[in-house]
mmCIF file of C-alpha atoms in Angstrom:
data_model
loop_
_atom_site.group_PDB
_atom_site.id
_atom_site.type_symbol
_atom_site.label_atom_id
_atom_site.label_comp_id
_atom_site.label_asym_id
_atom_site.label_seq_id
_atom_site.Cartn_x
_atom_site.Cartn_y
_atom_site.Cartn_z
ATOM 1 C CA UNK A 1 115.314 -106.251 250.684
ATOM 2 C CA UNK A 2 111.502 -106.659 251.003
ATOM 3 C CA UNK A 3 108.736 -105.804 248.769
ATOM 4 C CA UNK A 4 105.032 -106.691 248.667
ATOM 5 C CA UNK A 5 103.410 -105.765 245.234
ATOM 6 C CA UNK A 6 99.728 -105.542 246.263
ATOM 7 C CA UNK A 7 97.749 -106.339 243.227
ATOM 8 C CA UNK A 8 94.272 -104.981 242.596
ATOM 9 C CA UNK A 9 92.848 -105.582 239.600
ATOM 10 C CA UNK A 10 94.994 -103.767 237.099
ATOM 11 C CA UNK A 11 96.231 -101.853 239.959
ATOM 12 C CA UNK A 12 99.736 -102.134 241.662
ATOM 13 C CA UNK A 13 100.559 -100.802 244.859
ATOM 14 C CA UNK A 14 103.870 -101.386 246.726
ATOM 15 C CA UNK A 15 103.189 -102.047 250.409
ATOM 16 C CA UNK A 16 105.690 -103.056 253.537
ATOM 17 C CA UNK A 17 104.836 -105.193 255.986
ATOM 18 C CA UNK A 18 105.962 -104.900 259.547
ATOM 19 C CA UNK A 19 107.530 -107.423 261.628
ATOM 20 C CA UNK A 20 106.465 -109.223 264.513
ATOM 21 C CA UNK A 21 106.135 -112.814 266.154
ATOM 22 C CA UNK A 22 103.282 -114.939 265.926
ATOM 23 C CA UNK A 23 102.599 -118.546 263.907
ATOM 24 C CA UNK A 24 100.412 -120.788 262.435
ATOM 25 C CA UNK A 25 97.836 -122.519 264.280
ATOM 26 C CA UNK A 26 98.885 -125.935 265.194
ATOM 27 C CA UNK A 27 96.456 -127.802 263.280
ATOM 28 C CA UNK A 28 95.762 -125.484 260.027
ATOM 29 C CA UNK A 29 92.625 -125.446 258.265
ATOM 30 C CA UNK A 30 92.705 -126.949 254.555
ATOM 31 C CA UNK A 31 91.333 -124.707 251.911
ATOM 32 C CA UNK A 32 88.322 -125.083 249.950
ATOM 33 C CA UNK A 33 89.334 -126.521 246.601
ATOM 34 C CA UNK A 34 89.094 -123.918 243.667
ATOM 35 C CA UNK A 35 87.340 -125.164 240.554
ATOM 36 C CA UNK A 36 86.923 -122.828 237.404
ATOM 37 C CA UNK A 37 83.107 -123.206 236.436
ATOM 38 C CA UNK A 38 81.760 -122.149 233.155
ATOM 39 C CA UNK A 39 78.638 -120.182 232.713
ATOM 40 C CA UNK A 40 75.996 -121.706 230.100
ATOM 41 C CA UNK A 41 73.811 -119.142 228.004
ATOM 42 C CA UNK A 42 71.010 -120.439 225.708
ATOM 43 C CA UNK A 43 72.780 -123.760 225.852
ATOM 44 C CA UNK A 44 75.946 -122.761 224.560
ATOM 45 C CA UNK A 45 79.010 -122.721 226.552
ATOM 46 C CA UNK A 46 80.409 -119.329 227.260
ATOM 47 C CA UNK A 47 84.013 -118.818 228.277
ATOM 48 C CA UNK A 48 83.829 -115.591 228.782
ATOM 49 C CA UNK A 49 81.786 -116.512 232.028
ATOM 50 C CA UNK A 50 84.216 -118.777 233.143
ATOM 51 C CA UNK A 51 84.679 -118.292 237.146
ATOM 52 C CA UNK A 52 86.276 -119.440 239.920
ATOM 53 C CA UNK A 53 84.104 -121.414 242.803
ATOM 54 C CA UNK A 54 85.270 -122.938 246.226
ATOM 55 C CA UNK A 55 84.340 -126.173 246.959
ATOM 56 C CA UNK A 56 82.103 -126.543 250.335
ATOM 57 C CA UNK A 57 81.930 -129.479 253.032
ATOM 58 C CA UNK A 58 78.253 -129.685 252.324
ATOM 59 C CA UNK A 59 79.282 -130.754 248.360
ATOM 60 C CA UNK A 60 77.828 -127.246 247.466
ATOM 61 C CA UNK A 61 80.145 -124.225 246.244
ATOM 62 C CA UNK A 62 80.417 -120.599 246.133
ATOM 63 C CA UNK A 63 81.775 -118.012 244.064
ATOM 64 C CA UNK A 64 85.452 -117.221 244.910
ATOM 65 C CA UNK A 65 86.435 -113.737 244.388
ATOM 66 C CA UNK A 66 90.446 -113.230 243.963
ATOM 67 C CA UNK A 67 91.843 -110.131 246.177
ATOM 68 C CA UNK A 68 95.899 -110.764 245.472
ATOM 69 C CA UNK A 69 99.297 -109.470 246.023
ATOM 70 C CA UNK A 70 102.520 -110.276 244.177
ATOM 71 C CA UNK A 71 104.706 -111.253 247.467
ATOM 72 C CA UNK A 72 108.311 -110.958 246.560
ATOM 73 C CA UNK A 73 111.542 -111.253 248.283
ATOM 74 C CA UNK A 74 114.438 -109.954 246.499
ATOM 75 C CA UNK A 75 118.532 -110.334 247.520
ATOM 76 C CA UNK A 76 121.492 -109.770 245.396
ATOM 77 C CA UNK A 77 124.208 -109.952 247.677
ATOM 78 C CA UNK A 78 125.857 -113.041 246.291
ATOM 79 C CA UNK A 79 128.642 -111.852 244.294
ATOM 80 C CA UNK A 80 128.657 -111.784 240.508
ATOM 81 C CA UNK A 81 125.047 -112.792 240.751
ATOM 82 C CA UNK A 82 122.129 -110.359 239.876
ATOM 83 C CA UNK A 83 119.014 -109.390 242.107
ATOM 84 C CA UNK A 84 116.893 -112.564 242.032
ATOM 85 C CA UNK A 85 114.057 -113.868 243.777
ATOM 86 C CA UNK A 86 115.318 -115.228 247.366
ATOM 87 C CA UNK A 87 111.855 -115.707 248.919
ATOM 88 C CA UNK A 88 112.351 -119.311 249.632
ATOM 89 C CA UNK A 89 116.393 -119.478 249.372
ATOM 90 C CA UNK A 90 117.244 -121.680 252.473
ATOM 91 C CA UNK A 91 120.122 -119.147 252.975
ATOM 92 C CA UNK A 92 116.761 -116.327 253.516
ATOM 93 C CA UNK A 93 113.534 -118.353 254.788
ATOM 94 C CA UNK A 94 114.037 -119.540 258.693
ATOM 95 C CA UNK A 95 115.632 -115.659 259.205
ATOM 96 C CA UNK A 96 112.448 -113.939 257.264
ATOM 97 C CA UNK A 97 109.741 -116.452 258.772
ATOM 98 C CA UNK A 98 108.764 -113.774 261.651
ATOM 99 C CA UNK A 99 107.970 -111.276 258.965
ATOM 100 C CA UNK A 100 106.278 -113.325 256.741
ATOM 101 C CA UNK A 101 104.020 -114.363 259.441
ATOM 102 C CA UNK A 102 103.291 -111.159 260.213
ATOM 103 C CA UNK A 103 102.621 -110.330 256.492
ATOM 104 C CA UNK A 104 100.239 -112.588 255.995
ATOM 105 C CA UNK A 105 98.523 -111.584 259.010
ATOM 106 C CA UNK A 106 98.323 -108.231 258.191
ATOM 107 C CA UNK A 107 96.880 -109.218 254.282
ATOM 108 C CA UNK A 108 94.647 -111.414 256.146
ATOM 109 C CA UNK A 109 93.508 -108.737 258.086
ATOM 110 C CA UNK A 110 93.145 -106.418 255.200
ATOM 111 C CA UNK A 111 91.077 -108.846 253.574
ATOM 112 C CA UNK A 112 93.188 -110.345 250.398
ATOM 113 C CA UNK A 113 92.833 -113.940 249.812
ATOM 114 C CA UNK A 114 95.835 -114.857 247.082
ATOM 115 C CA UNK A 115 99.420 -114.608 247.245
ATOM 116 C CA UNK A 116 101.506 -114.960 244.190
ATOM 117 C CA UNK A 117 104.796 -116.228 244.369
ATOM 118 C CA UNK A 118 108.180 -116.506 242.371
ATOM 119 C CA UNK A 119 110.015 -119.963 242.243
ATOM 120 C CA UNK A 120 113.474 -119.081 241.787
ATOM 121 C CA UNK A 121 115.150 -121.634 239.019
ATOM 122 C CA UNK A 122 118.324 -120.768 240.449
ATOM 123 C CA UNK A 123 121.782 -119.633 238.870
ATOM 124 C CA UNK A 124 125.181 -121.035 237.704
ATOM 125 C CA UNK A 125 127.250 -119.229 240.104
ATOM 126 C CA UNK A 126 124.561 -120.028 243.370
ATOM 127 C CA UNK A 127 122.613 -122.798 244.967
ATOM 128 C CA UNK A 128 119.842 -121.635 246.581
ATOM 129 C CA UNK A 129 117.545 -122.217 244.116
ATOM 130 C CA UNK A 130 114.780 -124.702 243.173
ATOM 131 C CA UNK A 131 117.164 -126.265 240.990
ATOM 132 C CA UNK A 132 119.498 -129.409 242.451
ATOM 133 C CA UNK A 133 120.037 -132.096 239.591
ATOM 134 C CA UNK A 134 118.701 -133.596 236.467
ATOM 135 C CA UNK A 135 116.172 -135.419 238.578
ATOM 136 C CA UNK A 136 115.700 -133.506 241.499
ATOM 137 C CA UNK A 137 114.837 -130.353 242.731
ATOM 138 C CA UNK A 138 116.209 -128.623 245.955
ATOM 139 C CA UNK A 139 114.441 -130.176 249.120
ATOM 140 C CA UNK A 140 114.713 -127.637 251.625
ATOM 141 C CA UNK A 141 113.727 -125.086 248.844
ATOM 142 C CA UNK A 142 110.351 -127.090 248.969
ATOM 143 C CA UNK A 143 110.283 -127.542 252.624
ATOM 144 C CA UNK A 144 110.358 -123.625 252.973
ATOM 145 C CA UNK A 145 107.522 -123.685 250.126
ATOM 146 C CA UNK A 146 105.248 -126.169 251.545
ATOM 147 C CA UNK A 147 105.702 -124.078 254.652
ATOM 148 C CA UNK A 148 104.621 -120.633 253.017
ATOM 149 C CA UNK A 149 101.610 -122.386 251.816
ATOM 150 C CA UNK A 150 101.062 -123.626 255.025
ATOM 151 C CA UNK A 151 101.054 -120.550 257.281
ATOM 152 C CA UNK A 152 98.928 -118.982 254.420
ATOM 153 C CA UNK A 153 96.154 -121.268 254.257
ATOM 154 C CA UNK A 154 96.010 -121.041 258.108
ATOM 155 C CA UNK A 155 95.173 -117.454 256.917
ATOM 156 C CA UNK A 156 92.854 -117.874 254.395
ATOM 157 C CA UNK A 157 95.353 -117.051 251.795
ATOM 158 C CA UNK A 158 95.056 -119.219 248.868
ATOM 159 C CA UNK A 159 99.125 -119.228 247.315
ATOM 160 C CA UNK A 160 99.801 -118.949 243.084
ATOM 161 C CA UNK A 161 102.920 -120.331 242.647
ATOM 162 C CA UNK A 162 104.650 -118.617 239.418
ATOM 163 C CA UNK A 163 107.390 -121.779 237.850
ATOM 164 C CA UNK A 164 109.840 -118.938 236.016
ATOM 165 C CA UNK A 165 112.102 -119.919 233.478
ATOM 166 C CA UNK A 166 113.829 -123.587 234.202
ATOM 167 C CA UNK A 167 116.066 -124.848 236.687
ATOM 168 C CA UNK A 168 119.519 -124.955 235.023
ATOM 169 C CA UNK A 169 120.134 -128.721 234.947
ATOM 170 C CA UNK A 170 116.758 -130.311 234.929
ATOM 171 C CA UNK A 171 115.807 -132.389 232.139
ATOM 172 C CA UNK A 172 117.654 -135.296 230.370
ATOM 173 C CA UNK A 173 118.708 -133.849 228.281
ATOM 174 C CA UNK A 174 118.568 -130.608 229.727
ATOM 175 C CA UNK A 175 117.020 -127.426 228.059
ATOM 176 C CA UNK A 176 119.424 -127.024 225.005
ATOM 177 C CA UNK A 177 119.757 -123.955 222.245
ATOM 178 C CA UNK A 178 120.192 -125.422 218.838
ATOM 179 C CA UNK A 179 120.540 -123.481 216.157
ATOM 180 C CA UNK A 180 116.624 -123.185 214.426
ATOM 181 C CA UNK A 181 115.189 -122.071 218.195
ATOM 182 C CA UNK A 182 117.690 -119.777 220.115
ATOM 183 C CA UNK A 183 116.928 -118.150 223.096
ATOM 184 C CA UNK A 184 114.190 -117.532 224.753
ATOM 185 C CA UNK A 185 112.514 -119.144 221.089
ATOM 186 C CA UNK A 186 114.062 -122.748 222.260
ATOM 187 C CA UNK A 187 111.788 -122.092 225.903
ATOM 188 C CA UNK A 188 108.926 -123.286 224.065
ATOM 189 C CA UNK A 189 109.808 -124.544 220.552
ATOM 190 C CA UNK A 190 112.799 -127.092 221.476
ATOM 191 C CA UNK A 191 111.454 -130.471 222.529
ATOM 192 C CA UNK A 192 114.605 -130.578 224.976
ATOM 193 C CA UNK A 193 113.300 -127.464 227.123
ATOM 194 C CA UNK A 194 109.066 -128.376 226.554
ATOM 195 C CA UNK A 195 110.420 -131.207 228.166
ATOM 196 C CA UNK A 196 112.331 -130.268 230.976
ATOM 197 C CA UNK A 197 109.373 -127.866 231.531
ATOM 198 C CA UNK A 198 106.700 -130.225 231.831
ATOM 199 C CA UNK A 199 109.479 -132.802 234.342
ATOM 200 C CA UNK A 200 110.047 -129.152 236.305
ATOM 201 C CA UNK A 201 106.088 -128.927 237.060
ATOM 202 C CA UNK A 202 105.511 -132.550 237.650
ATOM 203 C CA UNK A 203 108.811 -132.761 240.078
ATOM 204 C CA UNK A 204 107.180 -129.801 241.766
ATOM 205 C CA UNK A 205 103.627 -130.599 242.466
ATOM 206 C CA UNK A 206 104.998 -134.061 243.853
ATOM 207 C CA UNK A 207 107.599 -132.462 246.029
ATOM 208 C CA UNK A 208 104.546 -130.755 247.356
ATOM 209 C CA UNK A 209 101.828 -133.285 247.290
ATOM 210 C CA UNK A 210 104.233 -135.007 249.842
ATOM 211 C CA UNK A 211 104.949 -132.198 251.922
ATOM 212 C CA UNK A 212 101.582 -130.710 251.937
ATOM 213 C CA UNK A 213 99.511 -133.813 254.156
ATOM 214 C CA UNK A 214 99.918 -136.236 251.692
ATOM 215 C CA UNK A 215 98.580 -134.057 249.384
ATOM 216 C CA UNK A 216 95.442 -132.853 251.102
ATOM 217 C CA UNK A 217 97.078 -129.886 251.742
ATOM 218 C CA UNK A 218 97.406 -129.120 247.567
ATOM 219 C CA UNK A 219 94.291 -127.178 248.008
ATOM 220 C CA UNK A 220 95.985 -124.406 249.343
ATOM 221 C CA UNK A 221 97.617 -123.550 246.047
ATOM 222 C CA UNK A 222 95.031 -121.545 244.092
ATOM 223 C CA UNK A 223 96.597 -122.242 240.990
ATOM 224 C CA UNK A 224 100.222 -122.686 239.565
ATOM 225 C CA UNK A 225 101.339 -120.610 237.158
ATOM 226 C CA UNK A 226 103.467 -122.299 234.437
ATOM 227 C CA UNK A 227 105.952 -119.049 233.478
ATOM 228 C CA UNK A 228 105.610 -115.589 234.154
ATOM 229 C CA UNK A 229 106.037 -113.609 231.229
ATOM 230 C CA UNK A 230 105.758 -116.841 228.173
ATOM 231 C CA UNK A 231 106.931 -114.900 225.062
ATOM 232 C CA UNK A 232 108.605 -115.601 221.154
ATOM 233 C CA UNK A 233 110.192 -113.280 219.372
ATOM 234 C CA UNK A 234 110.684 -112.675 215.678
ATOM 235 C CA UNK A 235 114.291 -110.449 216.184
ATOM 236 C CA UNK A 236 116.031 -114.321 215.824
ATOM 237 C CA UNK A 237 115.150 -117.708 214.538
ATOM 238 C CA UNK A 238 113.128 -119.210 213.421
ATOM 239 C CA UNK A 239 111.402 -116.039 212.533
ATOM 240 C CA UNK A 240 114.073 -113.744 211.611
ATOM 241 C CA UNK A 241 114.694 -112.905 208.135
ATOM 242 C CA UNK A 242 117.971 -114.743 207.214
ATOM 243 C CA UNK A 243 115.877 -117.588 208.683
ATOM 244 C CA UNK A 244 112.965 -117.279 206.389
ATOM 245 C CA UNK A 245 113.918 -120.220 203.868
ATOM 246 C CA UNK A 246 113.643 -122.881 206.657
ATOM 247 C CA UNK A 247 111.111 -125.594 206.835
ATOM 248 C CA UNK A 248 110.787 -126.191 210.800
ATOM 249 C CA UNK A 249 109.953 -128.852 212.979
ATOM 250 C CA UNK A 250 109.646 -127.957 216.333
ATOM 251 C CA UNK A 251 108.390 -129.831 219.613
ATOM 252 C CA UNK A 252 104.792 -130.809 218.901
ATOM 253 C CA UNK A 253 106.232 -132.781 215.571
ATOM 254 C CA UNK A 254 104.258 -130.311 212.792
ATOM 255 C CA UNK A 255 106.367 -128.713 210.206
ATOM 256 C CA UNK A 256 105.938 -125.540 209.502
ATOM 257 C CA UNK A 257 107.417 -123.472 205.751
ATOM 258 C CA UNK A 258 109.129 -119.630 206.908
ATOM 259 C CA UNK A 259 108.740 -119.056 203.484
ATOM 260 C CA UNK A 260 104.770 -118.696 204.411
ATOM 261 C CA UNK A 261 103.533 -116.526 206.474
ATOM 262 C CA UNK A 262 100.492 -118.280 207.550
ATOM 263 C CA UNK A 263 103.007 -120.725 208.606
ATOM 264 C CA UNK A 264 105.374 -118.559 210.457
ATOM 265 C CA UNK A 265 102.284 -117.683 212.384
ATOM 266 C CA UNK A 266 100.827 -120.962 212.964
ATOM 267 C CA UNK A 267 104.257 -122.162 214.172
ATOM 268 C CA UNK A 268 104.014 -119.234 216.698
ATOM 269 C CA UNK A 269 100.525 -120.270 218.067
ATOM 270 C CA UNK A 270 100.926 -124.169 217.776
ATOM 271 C CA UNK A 271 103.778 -124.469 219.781
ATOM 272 C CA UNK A 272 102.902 -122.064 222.124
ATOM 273 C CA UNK A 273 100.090 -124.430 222.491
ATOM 274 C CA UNK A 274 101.859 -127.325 222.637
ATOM 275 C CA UNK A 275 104.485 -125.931 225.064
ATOM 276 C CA UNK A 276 101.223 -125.043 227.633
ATOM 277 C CA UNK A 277 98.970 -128.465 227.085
ATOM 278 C CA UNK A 278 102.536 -130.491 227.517
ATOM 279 C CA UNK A 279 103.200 -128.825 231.145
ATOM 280 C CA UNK A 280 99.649 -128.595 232.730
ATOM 281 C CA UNK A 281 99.347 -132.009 231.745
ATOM 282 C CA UNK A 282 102.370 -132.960 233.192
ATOM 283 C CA UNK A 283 101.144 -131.095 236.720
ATOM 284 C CA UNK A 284 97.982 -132.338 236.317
ATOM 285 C CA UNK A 285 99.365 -136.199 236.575
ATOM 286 C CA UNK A 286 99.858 -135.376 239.681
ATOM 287 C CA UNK A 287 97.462 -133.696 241.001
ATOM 288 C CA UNK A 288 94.358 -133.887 238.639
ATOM 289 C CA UNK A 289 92.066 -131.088 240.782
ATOM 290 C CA UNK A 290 95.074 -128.895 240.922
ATOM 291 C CA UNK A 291 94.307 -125.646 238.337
ATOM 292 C CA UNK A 292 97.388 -125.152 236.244
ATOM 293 C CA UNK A 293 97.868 -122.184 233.333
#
């Protein structure tokens, strides 16, 4: 099953590519680095003109407009185990690569520039995933990665890989549930999983860095995306009612009274603050060019 959410603006479209052979050149062309650049206005610094720029050979830059699709890859045919994103499963990738070739060529060709991409975390009940060990991730899921990113670069296709969720048994200790942050609360309030986060996007820029030409190949990735839908929700705890007589300390170390609602909402922001700063950083180690959000 193969979809291709083409992504204009605020505009989705659903598009299918067709298959046919072709390949990478044998010596790819490296992407221009992308830098966000900040506009100035009577000396003050403006975010809202924030935009991004390519980096050129002559140490001068240009304006980089994004044109991008959402490409997905979606199987469910392992039993017991929902739909899930399979485009880099190693069961999936070698048997797709003609047709993703010939995707990209055809984007290419219709002039997009950005590819956004799901990193599967993986599943209890399957191992194709991103996910290997407490230390590790999955090394021929990377391989097909550093490969995608490879055969769109040769294209002019800058890729956004999207880091959903986290792999089941990274971290040590691994992402845990205790009783003040449930799930999906503990994703970014529990030190345990803001942890295993922030090893999850350092494991994987490395595991790319040496895949990708000793890392010269890192500017391919437009940016990495550290989740793809980040949320909190007040329906359990910390928030919920029964919960509202707790004084909480969550990962960045504050405490926080439920009792106040300035508080409860602080909580909310700082740690959702916390949770971001702790992974980029974390990528950024890495790779200190690479953009990360």
């Amino acid at each position: 099953m193969h979809w291709i959410g083409c992504a204009v603006s605020v505009v989705a479209l659903v598009c299918v590519g067709q298959a046919r052979e072709g390949g990478a050149p044998d010596a790819p062309p490296r992407l221009p680095q992308l830098r966000v650049v900040h506009g100035h206005a009577n000396g003050g610094l403006k975010e809202a003109n924030a935009h991004l720029t390519q980096d050129l050979s002559n140490g001068s830059s240009i304006v980089f407009t994004p044109r991008g699709v959402n490409y997905i890859r979606l199987s469910a045919v392992i039993p017991q185990s929902a739909g899930y994103h399979s485009t880099f499963s190693p069961l999936y990738y070698s048997g797709n690569r003609s047709h993703t070739i010939a995707t990209l060529d055809k984007l290419s060709a219709s002039g997009f520039n950005v590819a956004r991409v799901f990193i599967d975390h993986g599943d209890w009940s399957r191992t194709d995933g991103v996910g290997a060990t407490a230390t590790a991730l999955n090394s021929a899921y990377l391989d097909n990665v550093a490969d995608f990113i490879t055969l769109a670069s040769a294209r002019g296709i800058y890729t956004n890989p999207t880091l959903e969720s986290l792999p089941n048994l990274l971290g040590t200790p691994p992402c845990q549930s205790p009783p003040d942050y449930p799930y999906p609360n503990n994703q970014i309030m529990a030190a345990s999983c803001v942890n295993a986060k922030a090893k999850y996007a350092s494991l994987f820029v490395s595991g790319l860095q040496t895949r990708l030409e000793g890392g010269a190949g890192l500017s391919g990735i437009g940016w990495i995306s550290i989740e793809n839908e980040a949320a909190l929700t007040t329906a359990i705890a910390p928030f919920a009612q029964s919960n509202a007589s707790l004084t909480i300390t969550p990962a960045n170390g504050k405490s926080y009274a439920m009792t106040n609602k300035s508080e409860r909402q602080m909580a909310a922001d700082e740690s959702s603050i916390y949770w971001a700063d702790t992974v980029t950083a974390a990528a950024k180690a890495v790779a200190s060019q690479m953009l990360v959000g």
